[in-house]
Amino acid sequence: MRWPPTGSLRTRIIVAFALVLVAGQGIGYWLVDAASGRNARAQLEQELVAGERVFARLLEHNRNQLAQAATVLATDFGFREAIATHDAATVGSVLDNHGERIDASTMQLVSLEGKVVAQASRTGARRPASAQESAAADFAFRHLLDTARLKGSASAIVSLGDVPSQVVVVPV
């Protein structure tokens, strides 16, 4: 390496030392940055996996609670009698009260044909379905009905508009 003729030996040594120092600092920074980036990504991945497991357990626990509450309602003698006698007011009232008790946003009674027979929402608006309404309102998640018939209950996370919701279906 040939130095320009300006400056003394001391100046050349200082400039060479400064260049070596800056290059060493740059390489050290690059190595530390790469190692810390890999470490941060690995730690983030581990935390995401742990968070996913916790979320899955929470969803399963919530599903079990909702299925158990819906099963209690489905086996209630008074509710079954109201369904058998086509007492729409009682069915709507029971759906509304039970939905409020378990903090469900919507409760629906669905016929074997997949038609919504009665519905109660958190706003308290009951909608016992007449014959015309029942014929017009199809249950949106028909595959859950088939699964519930086979396994005793079914659950899925679905999108209702822009809101994700957990739907639990149990046969009456």
PDB file of C-alpha atoms in Angstrom:
ATOM      1  CA  MET A   1       0.000   0.000   0.000  1.00  0.00           C
ATOM      2  CA  ARG A   2       1.475   3.319  -1.086  1.00  0.00           C
ATOM      3  CA  TRP A   3       0.721   6.391   1.036  1.00  0.00           C
ATOM      4  CA  PRO A   4       0.406   9.874  -0.354  1.00  0.00           C
ATOM      5  CA  PRO A   5       3.520  11.954   0.237  1.00  0.00           C
ATOM      6  CA  THR A   6       1.737  14.263   2.690  1.00  0.00           C
ATOM      7  CA  GLY A   7       2.344  13.922   6.411  1.00  0.00           C
ATOM      8  CA  SER A   8       4.904  12.276   8.579  1.00  0.00           C
ATOM      9  CA  LEU A   9       5.270   8.696   9.658  1.00  0.00           C
ATOM     10  CA  ARG A  10       3.350   9.492  12.827  1.00  0.00           C
ATOM     11  CA  THR A  11       0.392  10.766  10.811  1.00  0.00           C
ATOM     12  CA  ARG A  12       0.428   7.686   8.608  1.00  0.00           C
ATOM     13  CA  ILE A  13       0.492   5.402  11.661  1.00  0.00           C
ATOM     14  CA  ILE A  14      -2.394   7.275  13.273  1.00  0.00           C
ATOM     15  CA  VAL A  15      -4.489   7.167  10.070  1.00  0.00           C
ATOM     16  CA  ALA A  16      -3.731   3.436   9.580  1.00  0.00           C
ATOM     17  CA  PHE A  17      -4.596   2.711  13.212  1.00  0.00           C
ATOM     18  CA  ALA A  18      -7.837   4.725  12.916  1.00  0.00           C
ATOM     19  CA  LEU A  19      -8.800   2.817   9.746  1.00  0.00           C
ATOM     20  CA  VAL A  20      -8.096  -0.543  11.409  1.00  0.00           C
ATOM     21  CA  LEU A  21     -10.041   0.573  14.485  1.00  0.00           C
ATOM     22  CA  VAL A  22     -13.052   1.748  12.428  1.00  0.00           C
ATOM     23  CA  ALA A  23     -13.007  -1.458  10.348  1.00  0.00           C
ATOM     24  CA  GLY A  24     -12.808  -3.580  13.516  1.00  0.00           C
ATOM     25  CA  GLN A  25     -15.672  -1.644  15.099  1.00  0.00           C
ATOM     26  CA  GLY A  26     -17.759  -2.028  11.925  1.00  0.00           C
ATOM     27  CA  ILE A  27     -17.144  -5.786  11.737  1.00  0.00           C
ATOM     28  CA  GLY A  28     -17.847  -6.145  15.467  1.00  0.00           C
ATOM     29  CA  TYR A  29     -21.096  -4.183  15.143  1.00  0.00           C
ATOM     30  CA  TRP A  30     -22.183  -6.288  12.165  1.00  0.00           C
ATOM     31  CA  LEU A  31     -21.435  -9.561  14.015  1.00  0.00           C
ATOM     32  CA  VAL A  32     -23.227  -8.469  17.210  1.00  0.00           C
ATOM     33  CA  ASP A  33     -26.208  -7.143  15.238  1.00  0.00           C
ATOM     34  CA  ALA A  34     -26.560 -10.391  13.279  1.00  0.00           C
ATOM     35  CA  ALA A  35     -26.286 -12.526  16.434  1.00  0.00           C
ATOM     36  CA  SER A  36     -28.783 -10.423  18.393  1.00  0.00           C
ATOM     37  CA  GLY A  37     -31.205 -10.462  15.436  1.00  0.00           C
ATOM     38  CA  ARG A  38     -31.057 -14.278  15.249  1.00  0.00           C
ATOM     39  CA  ASN A  39     -31.520 -14.493  19.009  1.00  0.00           C
ATOM     40  CA  ALA A  40     -34.503 -12.108  18.966  1.00  0.00           C
ATOM     41  CA  ARG A  41     -36.177 -14.037  16.120  1.00  0.00           C
ATOM     42  CA  ALA A  42     -35.649 -17.362  17.913  1.00  0.00           C
ATOM     43  CA  GLN A  43     -37.053 -15.967  21.166  1.00  0.00           C
ATOM     44  CA  LEU A  44     -40.014 -14.418  19.342  1.00  0.00           C
ATOM     45  CA  GLU A  45     -40.757 -17.736  17.651  1.00  0.00           C
ATOM     46  CA  GLN A  46     -40.689 -19.544  21.012  1.00  0.00           C
ATOM     47  CA  GLU A  47     -43.038 -16.979  22.542  1.00  0.00           C
ATOM     48  CA  LEU A  48     -45.427 -17.234  19.595  1.00  0.00           C
ATOM     49  CA  VAL A  49     -45.516 -21.031  19.924  1.00  0.00           C
ATOM     50  CA  ALA A  50     -46.195 -20.733  23.665  1.00  0.00           C
ATOM     51  CA  GLY A  51     -48.875 -18.094  23.042  1.00  0.00           C
ATOM     52  CA  GLU A  52     -50.498 -20.311  20.426  1.00  0.00           C
ATOM     53  CA  ARG A  53     -50.658 -23.206  22.900  1.00  0.00           C
ATOM     54  CA  VAL A  54     -52.201 -20.978  25.578  1.00  0.00           C
ATOM     55  CA  PHE A  55     -54.729 -19.566  23.106  1.00  0.00           C
ATOM     56  CA  ALA A  56     -55.653 -23.063  21.869  1.00  0.00           C
ATOM     57  CA  ARG A  57     -56.163 -24.228  25.471  1.00  0.00           C
ATOM     58  CA  LEU A  58     -58.287 -21.173  26.220  1.00  0.00           C
ATOM     59  CA  LEU A  59     -60.445 -21.794  23.146  1.00  0.00           C
ATOM     60  CA  GLU A  60     -60.857 -25.465  24.058  1.00  0.00           C
ATOM     61  CA  HIS A  61     -61.765 -24.569  27.643  1.00  0.00           C
ATOM     62  CA  ASN A  62     -64.299 -22.008  26.404  1.00  0.00           C
ATOM     63  CA  ARG A  63     -65.703 -24.526  23.924  1.00  0.00           C
ATOM     64  CA  ASN A  64     -66.104 -27.108  26.681  1.00  0.00           C
ATOM     65  CA  GLN A  65     -67.873 -24.614  28.927  1.00  0.00           C
ATOM     66  CA  LEU A  66     -70.227 -23.512  26.156  1.00  0.00           C
ATOM     67  CA  ALA A  67     -70.926 -27.108  25.109  1.00  0.00           C
ATOM     68  CA  GLN A  68     -71.638 -28.077  28.712  1.00  0.00           C
ATOM     69  CA  ALA A  69     -73.986 -25.097  29.182  1.00  0.00           C
ATOM     70  CA  ALA A  70     -75.748 -25.841  25.896  1.00  0.00           C
ATOM     71  CA  THR A  71     -76.082 -29.507  26.869  1.00  0.00           C
ATOM     72  CA  VAL A  72     -77.666 -28.498  30.182  1.00  0.00           C
ATOM     73  CA  LEU A  73     -80.187 -26.404  28.251  1.00  0.00           C
ATOM     74  CA  ALA A  74     -80.796 -29.160  25.677  1.00  0.00           C
ATOM     75  CA  THR A  75     -81.562 -31.703  28.401  1.00  0.00           C
ATOM     76  CA  ASP A  76     -83.841 -29.371  30.385  1.00  0.00           C
ATOM     77  CA  PHE A  77     -87.297 -30.952  30.547  1.00  0.00           C
ATOM     78  CA  GLY A  78     -89.201 -27.649  30.457  1.00  0.00           C
ATOM     79  CA  PHE A  79     -87.290 -26.482  27.391  1.00  0.00           C
ATOM     80  CA  ARG A  80     -87.869 -29.769  25.586  1.00  0.00           C
ATOM     81  CA  GLU A  81     -91.546 -29.657  26.465  1.00  0.00           C
ATOM     82  CA  ALA A  82     -91.806 -26.099  25.116  1.00  0.00           C
ATOM     83  CA  ILE A  83     -90.196 -27.278  21.875  1.00  0.00           C
ATOM     84  CA  ALA A  84     -92.538 -30.282  21.621  1.00  0.00           C
ATOM     85  CA  THR A  85     -95.637 -28.151  22.184  1.00  0.00           C
ATOM     86  CA  HIS A  86     -94.376 -25.405  19.815  1.00  0.00           C
ATOM     87  CA  ASP A  87     -94.579 -22.797  22.605  1.00  0.00           C
ATOM     88  CA  ALA A  88     -92.564 -20.110  20.785  1.00  0.00           C
ATOM     89  CA  ALA A  89     -92.793 -17.554  23.609  1.00  0.00           C
ATOM     90  CA  THR A  90     -91.349 -19.980  26.183  1.00  0.00           C
ATOM     91  CA  VAL A  91     -88.635 -21.183  23.795  1.00  0.00           C
ATOM     92  CA  GLY A  92     -87.615 -17.585  23.058  1.00  0.00           C
ATOM     93  CA  SER A  93     -87.633 -16.669  26.741  1.00  0.00           C
ATOM     94  CA  VAL A  94     -85.540 -19.707  27.704  1.00  0.00           C
ATOM     95  CA  LEU A  95     -83.041 -18.999  24.925  1.00  0.00           C
ATOM     96  CA  ASP A  96     -82.804 -15.369  25.999  1.00  0.00           C
ATOM     97  CA  ASN A  97     -82.366 -16.170  29.712  1.00  0.00           C
ATOM     98  CA  HIS A  98     -79.888 -18.976  29.146  1.00  0.00           C
ATOM     99  CA  GLY A  99     -77.909 -16.924  26.641  1.00  0.00           C
ATOM    100  CA  GLU A 100     -77.646 -14.106  29.144  1.00  0.00           C
ATOM    101  CA  ARG A 101     -76.553 -16.526  31.875  1.00  0.00           C
ATOM    102  CA  ILE A 102     -73.694 -17.985  29.797  1.00  0.00           C
ATOM    103  CA  ASP A 103     -72.834 -14.631  28.149  1.00  0.00           C
ATOM    104  CA  ALA A 104     -73.599 -15.862  24.621  1.00  0.00           C
ATOM    105  CA  SER A 105     -74.117 -13.228  21.959  1.00  0.00           C
ATOM    106  CA  THR A 106     -76.739 -15.311  20.129  1.00  0.00           C
ATOM    107  CA  MET A 107     -78.729 -18.447  20.935  1.00  0.00           C
ATOM    108  CA  GLN A 108     -80.564 -20.315  18.197  1.00  0.00           C
ATOM    109  CA  LEU A 109     -82.862 -23.301  18.068  1.00  0.00           C
ATOM    110  CA  VAL A 110     -82.410 -25.073  14.742  1.00  0.00           C
ATOM    111  CA  SER A 111     -84.720 -27.724  13.284  1.00  0.00           C
ATOM    112  CA  LEU A 112     -83.519 -31.072  11.970  1.00  0.00           C
ATOM    113  CA  GLU A 113     -83.807 -29.624   8.470  1.00  0.00           C
ATOM    114  CA  GLY A 114     -81.343 -26.854   9.341  1.00  0.00           C
ATOM    115  CA  LYS A 115     -83.884 -24.034   9.664  1.00  0.00           C
ATOM    116  CA  VAL A 116     -83.691 -21.492  12.497  1.00  0.00           C
ATOM    117  CA  VAL A 117     -86.817 -22.031  14.597  1.00  0.00           C
ATOM    118  CA  ALA A 118     -86.109 -19.452  17.306  1.00  0.00           C
ATOM    119  CA  GLN A 119     -83.337 -17.025  18.098  1.00  0.00           C
ATOM    120  CA  ALA A 120     -82.384 -14.745  20.979  1.00  0.00           C
ATOM    121  CA  SER A 121     -79.569 -12.213  20.910  1.00  0.00           C
ATOM    122  CA  ARG A 122     -77.769 -10.237  23.620  1.00  0.00           C
ATOM    123  CA  THR A 123     -79.921  -7.203  22.889  1.00  0.00           C
ATOM    124  CA  GLY A 124     -82.818  -9.214  24.283  1.00  0.00           C
ATOM    125  CA  ALA A 125     -84.660  -9.242  20.968  1.00  0.00           C
ATOM    126  CA  ARG A 126     -86.478 -12.543  20.716  1.00  0.00           C
ATOM    127  CA  ARG A 127     -87.440 -13.899  17.405  1.00  0.00           C
ATOM    128  CA  PRO A 128     -89.675 -16.910  17.646  1.00  0.00           C
ATOM    129  CA  ALA A 129     -90.021 -18.011  14.092  1.00  0.00           C
ATOM    130  CA  SER A 130     -93.343 -18.522  12.461  1.00  0.00           C
ATOM    131  CA  ALA A 131     -93.709 -21.067   9.672  1.00  0.00           C
ATOM    132  CA  GLN A 132     -92.820 -18.476   7.012  1.00  0.00           C
ATOM    133  CA  GLU A 133     -89.807 -17.150   8.923  1.00  0.00           C
ATOM    134  CA  SER A 134     -88.580 -20.654   9.655  1.00  0.00           C
ATOM    135  CA  ALA A 135     -88.692 -21.554   5.977  1.00  0.00           C
ATOM    136  CA  ALA A 136     -86.658 -18.461   5.103  1.00  0.00           C
ATOM    137  CA  ALA A 137     -83.922 -18.699   7.759  1.00  0.00           C
ATOM    138  CA  ASP A 138     -81.290 -21.363   7.136  1.00  0.00           C
ATOM    139  CA  PHE A 139     -78.688 -22.119   9.767  1.00  0.00           C
ATOM    140  CA  ALA A 140     -75.440 -20.801   8.322  1.00  0.00           C
ATOM    141  CA  PHE A 141     -73.166 -23.581   9.577  1.00  0.00           C
ATOM    142  CA  ARG A 142     -74.875 -26.741   8.388  1.00  0.00           C
ATOM    143  CA  HIS A 143     -71.716 -28.868   8.629  1.00  0.00           C
ATOM    144  CA  LEU A 144     -71.730 -28.306  12.403  1.00  0.00           C
ATOM    145  CA  LEU A 145     -75.211 -29.817  12.629  1.00  0.00           C
ATOM    146  CA  ASP A 146     -74.018 -33.030  10.993  1.00  0.00           C
ATOM    147  CA  THR A 147     -70.942 -33.195  13.228  1.00  0.00           C
ATOM    148  CA  ALA A 148     -73.062 -32.566  16.350  1.00  0.00           C
ATOM    149  CA  ARG A 149     -75.417 -35.402  15.400  1.00  0.00           C
ATOM    150  CA  LEU A 150     -72.491 -37.800  15.054  1.00  0.00           C
ATOM    151  CA  LYS A 151     -70.302 -36.701  17.973  1.00  0.00           C
ATOM    152  CA  GLY A 152     -72.761 -35.142  20.426  1.00  0.00           C
ATOM    153  CA  SER A 153     -71.441 -31.614  19.951  1.00  0.00           C
ATOM    154  CA  ALA A 154     -69.542 -29.511  17.444  1.00  0.00           C
ATOM    155  CA  SER A 155     -67.634 -26.272  17.567  1.00  0.00           C
ATOM    156  CA  ALA A 156     -65.917 -23.899  15.169  1.00  0.00           C
ATOM    157  CA  ILE A 157     -64.534 -20.393  14.981  1.00  0.00           C
ATOM    158  CA  VAL A 158     -66.497 -18.574  12.282  1.00  0.00           C
ATOM    159  CA  SER A 159     -66.697 -15.062  10.926  1.00  0.00           C
ATOM    160  CA  LEU A 160     -70.019 -13.327  11.468  1.00  0.00           C
ATOM    161  CA  GLY A 161     -69.598 -10.164   9.463  1.00  0.00           C
ATOM    162  CA  ASP A 162     -66.303  -8.723  10.642  1.00  0.00           C
ATOM    163  CA  VAL A 163     -66.401 -10.429  14.039  1.00  0.00           C
ATOM    164  CA  PRO A 164     -64.866 -13.845  14.728  1.00  0.00           C
ATOM    165  CA  SER A 165     -67.198 -15.941  16.857  1.00  0.00           C
ATOM    166  CA  GLN A 166     -67.100 -19.346  18.465  1.00  0.00           C
ATOM    167  CA  VAL A 167     -70.142 -21.420  17.508  1.00  0.00           C
ATOM    168  CA  VAL A 168     -71.105 -24.447  19.586  1.00  0.00           C
ATOM    169  CA  VAL A 169     -73.825 -26.839  18.444  1.00  0.00           C
ATOM    170  CA  VAL A 170     -75.454 -29.551  20.586  1.00  0.00           C
ATOM    171  CA  PRO A 171     -78.463 -31.661  19.654  1.00  0.00           C
ATOM    172  CA  VAL A 172     -81.686 -31.361  21.670  1.00  0.00           C
TER     173      VAL A 172
END
